[in-house]
Coordinates of C-alpha atoms in Angstrom, one line a residue:
M1249 CA 40.0 -0.4 53.3
V1250 CA 38.0 2.7 52.7
K1251 CA 37.0 4.3 49.4
H1252 CA 37.0 8.1 49.2
Q1253 CA 34.8 9.2 46.3
P1254 CA 34.3 12.9 45.4
L1255 CA 30.8 13.8 44.9
Q1256 CA 30.3 15.1 41.3
V1257 CA 27.6 17.8 41.2
Y1258 CA 26.2 18.5 37.8
E1259 CA 25.0 21.8 36.4
R1260 CA 21.3 21.9 36.3
Q1261 CA 19.6 22.0 32.9
L1262 CA 15.9 22.7 33.2
C1263 CA 15.4 22.5 29.4
L1264 CA 16.6 18.9 29.3
S1265 CA 14.7 18.0 32.4
C1266 CA 11.5 19.4 30.8
I1267 CA 12.1 17.6 27.5
T1268 CA 12.7 14.2 29.1
G1269 CA 10.1 14.7 31.7
I1270 CA 7.2 15.7 29.4
Y1271 CA 8.0 13.1 26.8
G1272 CA 8.7 10.1 29.1
C1273 CA 8.1 11.3 32.7
R1274 CA 11.9 11.0 33.3
W1275 CA 12.5 14.0 35.5
K1276 CA 15.5 12.7 37.4
R1277 CA 19.1 12.4 36.1
Y1278 CA 19.4 8.7 36.9
Q1279 CA 16.2 8.0 34.8
R1280 CA 17.8 9.3 31.6
S1281 CA 19.8 7.0 29.4
H1282 CA 22.1 7.3 26.4
D1283 CA 21.6 3.7 25.5
D1284 CA 20.1 2.7 22.2
T1285 CA 16.3 3.0 22.0
T1286 CA 14.7 -0.4 22.4
K1287 CA 12.9 -2.0 19.5
W1288 CA 9.5 -1.6 21.3
E1289 CA 10.1 2.1 21.8
L1290 CA 11.4 2.5 18.3
L1291 CA 8.1 1.0 17.1
W1292 CA 6.2 3.6 19.1
S1293 CA 8.3 6.3 17.5
L1294 CA 7.3 5.0 14.1
I1295 CA 3.7 5.0 15.1
L1296 CA 4.0 8.6 16.3
L1297 CA 5.6 9.5 13.0
F1298 CA 2.8 7.8 11.0
T1299 CA 0.2 9.5 13.2
F1300 CA 1.8 12.9 12.6
C1301 CA 1.8 12.4 8.8
L1302 CA -1.8 11.2 8.7
L1303 CA -3.0 14.1 10.9
L1304 CA -1.0 16.5 8.7
V1305 CA -2.9 15.3 5.6
W1306 CA -6.2 15.3 7.5
F1307 CA -5.7 18.8 8.8
Y1308 CA -4.7 20.0 5.3
F1309 CA -7.8 18.4 3.9
W1310 CA -10.2 20.1 6.2
W1311 CA -8.4 23.4 5.8
E1312 CA -8.8 23.4 2.1
A1313 CA -12.3 21.9 2.3
H1314 CA -13.5 25.2 3.7
N1315 CA -14.9 25.9 0.3
D1316 CA -17.5 23.2 0.7
Y1317 CA -18.4 23.3 4.4
N1318 CA -22.0 24.1 3.6
E1319 CA -22.2 21.1 1.4
F1320 CA -20.9 18.9 4.2
N1321 CA -23.4 20.3 6.6
W1322 CA -26.2 19.7 4.2
F1323 CA -25.1 16.0 3.9
L1324 CA -25.3 15.7 7.6
Y1325 CA -28.7 17.3 7.7
N1326 CA -30.0 14.7 5.2
R1327 CA -28.8 12.0 7.5
S1328 CA -29.9 13.4 10.9
G1329 CA -32.7 15.7 10.0
V1330 CA -31.3 18.4 12.3
W1331 CA -29.3 21.4 11.0
S1332 CA -26.0 22.0 12.7
D1333 CA -22.5 23.0 11.8
G1334 CA -20.7 19.7 11.9
T1335 CA -17.4 21.2 10.9
V1336 CA -16.9 22.9 14.2
P1337 CA -16.3 19.8 16.3
I1338 CA -14.2 18.2 13.5
L1339 CA -12.0 21.3 13.2
A1340 CA -11.6 21.6 17.0
T1341 CA -10.6 18.0 17.5
T1342 CA -8.3 18.0 14.4
A1343 CA -6.5 21.1 15.6
A1344 CA -6.1 19.8 19.1
G1345 CA -4.9 16.4 18.0
F1346 CA -2.5 17.8 15.4
T1347 CA -1.1 20.2 18.0
Y1348 CA -0.6 17.5 20.5
I1349 CA 1.1 15.0 18.1
A1350 CA 3.2 17.8 16.6
F1351 CA 4.4 18.7 20.1
L1352 CA 5.4 15.1 20.8
M1353 CA 7.2 15.0 17.4
V1354 CA 9.2 18.0 18.4
L1355 CA 10.1 16.4 21.8
A1356 CA 11.2 13.2 20.0
L1357 CA 13.5 15.2 17.7
C1358 CA 14.9 17.0 20.7
H1359 CA 15.7 13.6 22.3
I1360 CA 17.5 12.4 19.2
A1361 CA 19.4 15.7 19.0
L1362 CA 20.5 15.4 22.6
G1363 CA 21.4 11.7 22.4
Q1364 CA 18.7 10.7 24.8
Q1365 CA 16.8 7.4 24.7
L1366 CA 13.3 7.6 23.3
N1367 CA 11.0 6.3 25.9
L1368 CA 7.4 7.5 25.3
H1369 CA 5.3 7.6 28.5
W1370 CA 2.3 5.2 28.6
L1371 CA -0.1 8.2 28.8
H1372 CA 1.2 9.6 25.6
K1373 CA 1.0 6.2 24.0
I1374 CA -2.7 6.1 24.8
G1375 CA -3.1 9.7 23.4
V1376 CA -1.2 8.7 20.2
T1377 CA -3.4 5.6 19.8
A1378 CA -6.6 7.6 20.3
A1379 CA -5.5 10.3 17.8
L1380 CA -4.6 7.6 15.3
L1381 CA -7.8 5.6 15.6
T1382 CA -9.9 8.8 15.6
T1383 CA -8.3 10.0 12.4
I1384 CA -8.6 6.7 10.7
I1385 CA -12.3 6.5 11.5
G1386 CA -12.7 10.1 10.2
V1387 CA -11.0 9.2 7.0
I1388 CA -13.2 6.2 6.5
S1389 CA -16.4 8.2 7.3
V1390 CA -15.5 11.0 4.8
N1391 CA -14.6 8.4 2.2
Q1392 CA -18.1 6.8 2.5
T1393 CA -20.2 9.9 2.8
W1394 CA -18.3 12.6 1.0
G1395 CA -15.8 10.8 -1.1
Q1396 CA -15.8 13.4 -3.9
E1397 CA -14.3 15.9 -1.6
W1398 CA -10.9 14.2 -1.7
D1399 CA -10.4 15.8 -5.0
V1400 CA -9.8 19.1 -3.2
I1401 CA -6.3 18.0 -2.2
P1402 CA -4.8 17.7 -5.8
I1403 CA -6.7 20.8 -6.8
S1404 CA -5.5 22.9 -3.9
L1405 CA -1.9 21.7 -4.5
Q1406 CA -2.1 23.7 -7.7
A1407 CA -2.4 26.8 -5.5
T1408 CA -0.2 25.7 -2.6
G1409 CA 2.3 23.3 -4.2
P1410 CA 5.2 25.7 -4.9
F1411 CA 5.0 27.1 -1.4
L1412 CA 4.6 23.8 0.4
H1413 CA 7.7 22.6 -1.5
I1414 CA 9.7 25.5 -0.2
G1415 CA 8.4 24.8 3.4
A1416 CA 9.2 21.1 3.1
L1417 CA 12.7 21.8 1.8
A1418 CA 13.4 24.2 4.7
A1419 CA 12.2 21.6 7.2
V1420 CA 14.3 18.8 5.8
T1421 CA 17.3 21.1 5.6
A1422 CA 16.9 22.0 9.2
L1423 CA 16.8 18.3 10.1
S1424 CA 20.3 17.9 8.7
W1425 CA 21.5 19.2 12.1
I1426 CA 20.1 16.2 13.8
V1427 CA 21.1 13.8 11.0
A1428 CA 24.7 15.1 11.0
G1429 CA 24.9 14.8 14.7
Q1430 CA 23.7 11.2 14.7
V1431 CA 26.2 10.3 11.9
A1432 CA 29.1 12.0 13.7
R1433 CA 28.4 10.3 17.0
A1434 CA 27.7 6.8 15.5
E1435 CA 30.4 4.2 15.9
K1436 CA 29.1 1.8 13.2
T1437 CA 30.0 2.6 9.6
M1438 CA 27.0 0.7 8.3
F1439 CA 24.6 2.9 10.4
Q1440 CA 26.3 6.0 9.2
V1441 CA 26.0 5.0 5.5
V1442 CA 22.3 4.0 5.9
V1443 CA 21.3 7.2 7.6
V1444 CA 23.2 9.4 5.1
L1445 CA 21.7 7.6 2.1
L1446 CA 18.2 7.8 3.5
Y1447 CA 18.5 11.5 4.2
L1448 CA 20.1 12.3 0.8
S1449 CA 17.3 10.3 -0.9
V1450 CA 14.7 12.4 0.7
L1451 CA 16.6 15.6 0.0
L1452 CA 17.2 14.7 -3.6
G1453 CA 13.5 13.9 -4.0
L1454 CA 12.6 17.4 -2.8
Y1455 CA 15.2 18.9 -5.1
V1456 CA 13.5 17.5 -8.2
M1457 CA 9.9 17.7 -6.9
P1458 CA 9.2 20.9 -8.9
L1459 CA 9.5 18.8 -12.1
Y1460 CA 6.2 17.2 -11.0
I1461 CA 4.5 20.4 -9.6
T1462 CA 2.0 21.8 -12.1
S1463 CA 0.0 24.9 -11.6
P1464 CA -2.0 27.0 -14.1
C1465 CA -0.8 30.1 -12.2
I1466 CA 2.8 29.5 -13.4
M1467 CA 2.3 31.3 -16.6
E1468 CA 3.1 34.5 -18.5
P1469 CA 0.8 37.3 -17.3
T1470 CA 0.0 38.2 -20.9
S1471 CA -1.6 34.8 -21.3
L1472 CA -4.1 35.4 -18.5
K1473 CA -7.7 35.3 -19.8
P1474 CA -10.4 37.8 -18.7
R1475 CA -11.8 37.5 -15.1
P1476 CA -14.4 34.7 -14.9
D1477 CA -18.0 35.9 -14.5
V1478 CA -19.6 35.1 -11.1
I1479 CA -23.0 33.6 -10.8
G1480 CA -24.9 33.8 -7.5
H1481 CA -25.6 30.3 -6.4
Q1482 CA -29.0 30.5 -4.7
G1483 CA -28.4 34.2 -4.7
A1484 CA -26.0 35.3 -1.9
P1485 CA -26.8 32.6 0.7
M1486 CA -24.1 33.8 3.1
L1487 CA -25.8 37.2 3.4
A1488 CA -29.5 36.2 3.0
P1489 CA -31.6 33.0 3.1
E1490 CA -31.1 30.9 0.0
N1491 CA -33.4 31.0 -3.0
T1492 CA -35.3 34.1 -1.7
L1493 CA -35.8 37.4 -3.6
W1494 CA -33.7 39.2 -1.0
S1495 CA -30.9 36.7 -1.5
F1496 CA -30.9 37.3 -5.3
Q1497 CA -31.1 41.1 -4.8
R1498 CA -28.0 40.9 -2.5
A1499 CA -26.2 38.9 -5.1
L1500 CA -27.0 41.5 -7.8
Q1501 CA -25.6 44.2 -5.4
M1502 CA -22.3 42.2 -5.6
N1503 CA -22.2 42.7 -9.4
V1504 CA -22.8 39.1 -10.3
T1505 CA -23.6 38.4 -14.0
G1506 CA -26.0 35.6 -13.4
L1507 CA -28.3 33.9 -10.8
E1508 CA -28.6 30.2 -10.1
A1509 CA -31.5 28.5 -8.4
D1510 CA -33.1 25.1 -7.6
V1511 CA -36.6 24.7 -8.9
A1512 CA -39.5 22.4 -7.9
I1513 CA -43.1 22.3 -9.1
S1514 CA -46.1 22.7 -6.8
V1515 CA -49.1 20.4 -6.9
D1516 CA -51.0 23.1 -9.0
G1517 CA -48.2 23.5 -11.5
V1518 CA -46.3 26.6 -10.2
P1519 CA -42.5 26.3 -10.4
F1520 CA -41.0 27.6 -7.2
L1521 CA -37.5 27.8 -5.7
M1522 CA -36.5 25.1 -3.2
H1523 CA -33.3 23.2 -2.8
D1524 CA -34.4 20.5 -0.4
S1525 CA -37.0 17.8 -1.1
T1526 CA -38.9 18.9 2.0
L1527 CA -39.7 22.3 3.5
R1528 CA -38.4 21.7 7.1
R1529 CA -35.0 23.3 6.9
T1530 CA -35.7 26.6 5.1
T1531 CA -39.3 27.4 6.1
D1532 CA -41.5 27.3 9.2
V1533 CA -43.6 24.5 7.9
E1534 CA -43.4 22.8 11.3
K1535 CA -45.4 25.7 12.8
V1536 CA -47.8 26.4 10.0
F1537 CA -48.5 22.8 8.8
P1538 CA -47.2 20.6 11.6
D1539 CA -48.9 17.5 10.2
R1540 CA -47.3 17.9 6.8
Q1541 CA -43.7 18.8 7.7
M1542 CA -42.4 15.6 6.3
D1543 CA -44.3 15.8 3.0
E1544 CA -42.5 16.5 -0.3
A1545 CA -42.3 20.2 -1.0
S1546 CA -43.8 19.6 -4.4
F1547 CA -47.1 18.3 -2.8
F1548 CA -47.9 21.7 -1.5
N1549 CA -50.0 24.1 -3.7
W1550 CA -48.8 27.6 -4.3
T1551 CA -51.3 29.1 -1.9
D1552 CA -50.0 27.0 1.0
L1553 CA -46.4 27.8 0.0
Q1554 CA -47.1 31.6 0.2
Q1555 CA -48.1 31.2 3.8
L1556 CA -44.7 30.0 4.8
N1557 CA -41.9 32.1 6.1
A1558 CA -38.6 31.4 4.4
G1559 CA -36.3 33.8 6.3
Q1560 CA -36.6 33.3 10.0
W1561 CA -34.6 30.0 9.9
F1562 CA -31.6 31.9 8.6
L1563 CA -31.5 34.2 11.6
K1564 CA -32.0 31.3 13.9
D1565 CA -29.5 28.7 12.5
D1566 CA -27.0 31.2 11.1
P1567 CA -25.6 28.6 8.7
F1568 CA -22.6 30.7 7.6
W1569 CA -21.9 32.6 10.9
T1570 CA -22.7 35.9 9.2
V1571 CA -25.9 37.1 10.9
H1572 CA -23.9 39.3 13.3
T1573 CA -22.6 41.3 10.3
L1574 CA -26.1 42.3 9.2
S1575 CA -27.8 45.5 10.0
Q1576 CA -31.1 45.6 11.8
H1577 CA -32.8 46.7 8.6
E1578 CA -31.4 43.7 6.8
K1579 CA -32.5 41.3 9.6
T1580 CA -36.0 42.8 9.3
L1581 CA -36.1 42.1 5.6
I1582 CA -34.8 38.6 6.1
A1583 CA -37.4 37.8 8.7
N1584 CA -40.2 38.6 6.2
Q1585 CA -39.0 36.6 3.3
S1586 CA -41.4 34.1 1.6
V1587 CA -41.0 31.3 -0.8
C1588 CA -40.0 32.6 -4.2
S1589 CA -41.5 31.5 -7.5
L1590 CA -39.5 31.0 -10.7
E1591 CA -41.4 33.7 -12.4
Q1592 CA -40.5 36.2 -9.7
L1593 CA -36.8 35.3 -10.2
L1594 CA -37.0 35.6 -14.0
K1595 CA -38.6 39.0 -13.8
L1596 CA -35.9 40.2 -11.4
A1597 CA -33.2 38.9 -13.7
S1598 CA -34.8 40.5 -16.7
Y1599 CA -34.9 43.8 -15.0
H1600 CA -31.1 43.6 -14.3
N1601 CA -30.3 41.9 -17.6
S1602 CA -28.7 39.0 -15.7
T1603 CA -28.4 35.4 -16.8
V1604 CA -30.5 32.7 -15.0
V1605 CA -29.6 29.1 -14.7
F1606 CA -31.8 26.7 -12.7
R1607 CA -31.8 23.1 -11.7
L1608 CA -35.3 21.7 -12.3
R1609 CA -36.3 18.7 -10.1
R1610 CA -38.9 16.4 -11.5
P1611 CA -41.8 15.7 -9.1
P1612 CA -42.6 12.2 -7.8
P1613 CA -44.5 9.7 -10.1
D1614 CA -47.8 10.3 -8.2
H1615 CA -47.5 14.0 -8.7
P1616 CA -50.2 15.7 -11.0
C1617 CA -47.4 17.4 -12.9
Y1618 CA -45.2 14.3 -13.3
Y1619 CA -45.6 14.3 -17.1
S1620 CA -46.2 18.1 -17.6
W1621 CA -43.3 19.4 -15.6
I1622 CA -41.2 20.5 -18.6
N1623 CA -44.2 22.3 -20.2
D1624 CA -45.2 23.9 -16.9
T1625 CA -41.7 25.3 -16.4
L1626 CA -41.4 26.4 -20.0
Q1627 CA -44.7 28.2 -19.7
A1628 CA -43.5 30.1 -16.6
V1629 CA -40.4 31.2 -18.5
Q1630 CA -42.5 32.5 -21.3
Q1631 CA -45.0 34.3 -19.1
S1632 CA -42.2 36.1 -17.1
G1633 CA -41.2 38.0 -20.2
V1634 CA -37.5 37.4 -19.7
P1635 CA -35.5 37.4 -22.9
P1636 CA -34.8 33.7 -23.9
S1637 CA -31.1 34.6 -24.3
L1638 CA -30.8 35.1 -20.6
V1639 CA -32.1 31.7 -19.6
M1640 CA -29.8 28.6 -19.3
W1641 CA -32.0 25.5 -19.8
T1642 CA -30.5 22.5 -18.1
P1643 CA -33.0 19.6 -18.2
D1644 CA -32.1 16.9 -20.8
E1645 CA -35.7 15.6 -21.0
Q1646 CA -37.6 16.7 -24.1
R1647 CA -34.7 19.0 -25.0
A1648 CA -35.5 18.8 -28.7
Q1649 CA -39.1 19.8 -28.1
V1650 CA -38.0 22.7 -25.9
R1651 CA -35.6 23.9 -28.6
Q1652 CA -38.6 24.0 -31.0
L1653 CA -40.9 25.9 -28.6
A1654 CA -38.3 28.3 -27.3
P1655 CA -35.3 28.3 -29.7
G1656 CA -33.7 31.3 -28.0
L1657 CA -32.9 29.5 -24.7
I1658 CA -29.3 28.7 -23.9
Q1659 CA -29.1 25.0 -24.0
T1660 CA -26.9 23.9 -21.0
S1661 CA -25.9 20.4 -19.8
V1662 CA -25.1 19.4 -16.3
E1663 CA -23.5 16.1 -17.5
K1664 CA -19.9 16.0 -18.6
L1665 CA -19.7 15.1 -22.3
S1666 CA -17.1 15.5 -25.0
P1667 CA -17.1 18.7 -26.9
Q1668 CA -18.2 16.8 -30.0
S1669 CA -21.2 15.3 -28.3
L1670 CA -22.2 18.7 -26.9
H1671 CA -22.1 20.3 -30.4
Q1672 CA -24.1 17.5 -31.9
S1673 CA -26.8 18.0 -29.3
G1674 CA -26.8 21.8 -29.8
I1675 CA -25.5 22.5 -26.3
S1676 CA -23.3 25.5 -26.0
R1677 CA -22.8 25.6 -22.2
L1678 CA -21.7 23.2 -19.5
L1679 CA -22.4 23.3 -15.8
L1680 CA -20.2 21.1 -13.7
R1681 CA -18.8 20.7 -10.1
Y1682 CA -15.3 22.2 -10.0
N1683 CA -13.7 18.8 -9.4
Q1684 CA -15.2 17.4 -12.6
A1685 CA -13.1 19.5 -15.0
S1686 CA -9.3 19.3 -15.1
T1687 CA -7.1 22.0 -16.5
K1688 CA -6.9 20.1 -19.8
D1689 CA -10.7 19.7 -19.9
I1690 CA -11.1 23.4 -19.4
S1691 CA -8.7 24.1 -22.2
D1692 CA -10.5 21.7 -24.5
F1693 CA -13.9 23.1 -23.8
S1694 CA -12.6 26.6 -24.4
E1695 CA -11.0 25.7 -27.7
S1696 CA -14.3 24.1 -28.7
H1697 CA -16.2 27.3 -27.8
I1698 CA -18.1 25.6 -25.0
N1699 CA -18.8 28.0 -22.2
L1700 CA -17.9 26.2 -19.0
T1701 CA -19.4 27.2 -15.6
L1702 CA -18.0 25.5 -12.4
Y1703 CA -19.7 25.4 -9.0
T1704 CA -19.5 25.9 -6.1
V1705 CA -16.5 28.3 -5.9
N1706 CA -16.3 30.3 -2.6
E1707 CA -12.6 30.5 -1.8
P1708 CA -10.3 33.1 -3.5
W1709 CA -7.5 30.4 -4.0
L1710 CA -9.9 28.2 -5.9
Y1711 CA -11.2 31.1 -7.9
S1712 CA -7.7 32.1 -8.8
V1713 CA -6.7 28.6 -9.9
L1714 CA -9.8 28.4 -12.1
W1715 CA -9.1 31.9 -13.5
C1716 CA -5.6 30.9 -14.5
S1717 CA -7.0 27.7 -16.0
G1718 CA -9.2 29.8 -18.3
V1719 CA -12.7 29.1 -16.9
S1720 CA -15.3 31.5 -18.3
S1721 CA -17.6 31.6 -15.2
V1722 CA -18.1 30.2 -11.8
S1723 CA -21.1 29.7 -9.5
S1724 CA -20.5 31.0 -6.0
E1725 CA -22.3 31.2 -2.6
A1726 CA -19.9 34.0 -1.7
P1727 CA -20.0 36.6 -4.4
H1728 CA -19.2 39.3 -1.8
I1729 CA -15.8 37.5 -1.2
L1730 CA -15.0 36.9 -4.9
R1731 CA -15.8 40.5 -5.6
K1732 CA -12.6 41.3 -3.7
V1733 CA -10.4 39.3 -6.0
P1734 CA -9.6 41.6 -8.9
Y1735 CA -6.5 39.5 -9.8
P1736 CA -5.3 36.0 -9.1
I1737 CA -3.8 35.7 -5.6
W1738 CA -0.5 34.8 -7.2
L1739 CA 0.9 34.6 -10.7
M1740 CA 4.4 33.6 -11.4
R1741 CA 6.4 33.5 -14.7
P1742 CA 7.9 30.1 -15.5
H1743 CA 11.5 31.4 -15.6
G1744 CA 10.9 33.2 -12.3
Y1745 CA 9.6 29.9 -10.7
C1746 CA 12.6 28.1 -12.1
L1747 CA 15.0 30.6 -10.6
M1748 CA 13.3 30.3 -7.2
W1749 CA 13.4 26.6 -7.4
V1750 CA 17.1 26.3 -8.3
S1751 CA 18.1 29.0 -5.8
A1752 CA 16.3 27.2 -3.0
D1753 CA 18.0 23.9 -3.9
L1754 CA 21.4 25.5 -4.0
I1755 CA 21.0 27.3 -0.7
S1756 CA 19.7 24.1 0.9
F1757 CA 22.6 22.0 -0.4
A1758 CA 25.1 24.5 0.8
V1759 CA 23.5 24.7 4.3
V1760 CA 23.4 20.9 4.5
I1761 CA 27.1 20.5 3.6
G1762 CA 28.1 23.2 6.0
I1763 CA 26.1 21.6 8.9
F1764 CA 27.6 18.2 8.2
I1765 CA 31.2 19.7 8.2
F1766 CA 30.5 21.7 11.4
Q1767 CA 29.0 18.7 13.2
K1768 CA 31.9 16.5 12.2
Y1769 CA 34.4 19.1 13.5
R1770 CA 32.3 19.7 16.7
M1771 CA 32.2 16.0 17.5
S1772 CA 35.7 15.1 16.5
G1773 CA 37.2 15.8 19.9
M1774 CA 34.5 14.1 21.9
H1775 CA 35.1 10.5 22.9
S1776 CA 31.7 10.1 24.5
Y1777 CA 28.8 12.4 24.1
N1778 CA 27.1 13.9 27.1
P1779 CA 24.7 16.8 26.6
E1780 CA 25.3 18.0 30.2
Q1781 CA 28.4 19.6 31.5
I1782 CA 29.9 17.9 34.5
M1783 CA 31.3 20.3 36.9
L1784 CA 33.9 18.9 39.3
S1785 CA 35.3 20.7 42.4
A1786 CA 33.6 23.9 41.3
A1787 CA 32.8 25.2 44.8
V1788 CA 35.1 28.2 44.4
R1789 CA 33.1 29.5 41.5
R1790 CA 29.8 29.8 43.3
S1791 CA 28.5 31.4 46.5
S1792 CA 27.9 29.2 49.5
R1793 CA 24.4 30.6 49.7
D1794 CA 23.5 29.4 46.2
I1795 CA 21.1 26.5 46.1
S1796 CA 23.4 24.8 43.6
V1797 CA 26.7 25.1 45.6
M1798 CA 29.0 22.3 44.7
K1799 CA 30.5 20.5 47.7
E1800 CA 32.8 17.6 48.0
K1801 CA 32.0 14.9 50.6
L1802 CA 33.7 11.7 51.5
I1803 CA 31.7 8.6 51.2
F1804 CA 32.9 5.9 53.6
S1805 CA 32.1 2.3 52.8
E1806 CA 33.6 -0.9 53.8
V1807 CA 35.0 -3.2 51.2
G1808 CA 32.4 -5.8 50.3
N1809 CA 30.0 -4.7 52.9
G1810 CA 28.7 -1.1 52.3
V1811 CA 26.7 0.6 55.0
G1812 CA 24.5 2.5 52.6
S1813 CA 24.3 3.3 49.0
A1814 CA 25.8 6.4 47.5
E1815 CA 22.4 7.1 45.9
E1816 CA 20.8 7.4 49.3
L1817 CA 23.5 9.8 50.6
Y1818 CA 23.0 11.9 47.5
A1819 CA 19.3 12.0 47.9
D1820 CA 19.6 13.0 51.5
N1821 CA 21.7 16.0 50.4
G1822 CA 19.3 17.0 47.6
Y1823 CA 21.4 15.8 44.7
D1824 CA 20.7 13.2 42.0
Y1825 CA 22.9 10.1 41.9
Y1826 CA 25.0 9.5 38.9
T1827 CA 27.4 6.5 38.7
N1828 CA 31.1 7.6 38.7
Q1829 CA 34.3 5.7 39.0
G1830 CA 35.6 5.7 42.6
I1831 CA 39.1 6.7 43.6
S1832 CA 40.8 4.1 45.8
Q1833 CA 43.0 5.2 48.5

């Protein structure tokens, strides 16, 4: 008894081969399967989904944290003692990991859409595990060293929330094609009900999400307050070395209304500008005083400080990647900068009628000026000749005495207090980090006539959000960037946003219903789903010279004792084996 079985030659589909091959290294037809995904592989699919979501948040965090990259690098410097841009390797690895995981997610969705079994290759499993563990370690590290920066996520959502909502709605709407296909092909009613309910729950959540999206930029344009003033934080440190005269001059060229500096006191009682506790990062103290490079900056006298160069480090380290934009003349000026005294800054501000706010750092207990630091600083202010109305006084120590000696100074607090407490202390201004004041706080301080300044604001999106919130002024390291923001990046009327929201929901709902109906109609005539077309006896349609010519061969085998397998015969002829029902004769 001999069986004659026609060889079935299948139309080649390179796209499907690439999808299954890249995802699970299943390049051959017989390696593919339409069976249900095993529980083990389903678990890996969930791990892949979780890794993708975590990396998405991680990537978004670092994208929006661009406003504070310099702060992060400074934290790293305090730990390592070496200045470097630590954000570069983090951004590179985050972008690479996110791209890789997102690519695997797309392949997984393609498998589901084509009805193929999910079978992630072991190399990809190692890659997913590495990406997951690396991201978790990064989250823990940031939480321990830079925990306050997590606040950038809810703040940034005030600027991106409405647009992220539209993007998420479009993505979930597009997924309805896969969901509808799965429901149409499923044979179990319970499975169909569960999938539909889960999908509709997510979709309904997105439909009502705008009820919980709040943004100060959703307002009537007539309610927009005047543009916030910009104060140069350490001058213009992206264009010149921080806390130097040239840096403050560059800031004034950008039309700032005020200047902010960090002040220390030398051993002979001269207040000077220095952010760090030592001189290693921003001067050439290692070259001039190699045996004193680790000493506190305040233990140098003014004569020694004037010998130091405070600009060459900027050209060498290029902390903001901006040196290449400077002219040769600017580089020459930068290379000759020296340590700046508070008196020099106050004279410059007085000449340009600019406000000055400075953070005064108390010297160590064994410092000669430990008890006289307030009086020494106040004396420098008075000797500079600057009008008291231009100086924002921030130290809380001996504030009552300072108010008596110099009643014209603008009393400013760097600690968040209630408007009532500030008024009782005679404080009219408040200087806070931008994450310390909510939209409600900004409104309360404004109604109480407390002038609020938030730092450090470098990104246009953050400046726009604070502008819409009603902030009166911001302190920025990038006045040259904020100068190019004459109006909030976006401003939307409430009824306009409502119309956009409802329209997007209606369009999404109509598209989802249409896709479900189409998929139901498309699958109704299919008893079994096969994403590949099976071409039988199609030799007449193609040339004999074609590499994919379909031939029909007879396979001879004895009943119960076959000479060779059909798979071997197929392999010898260059075709993949696929099990088919024989035709007895």
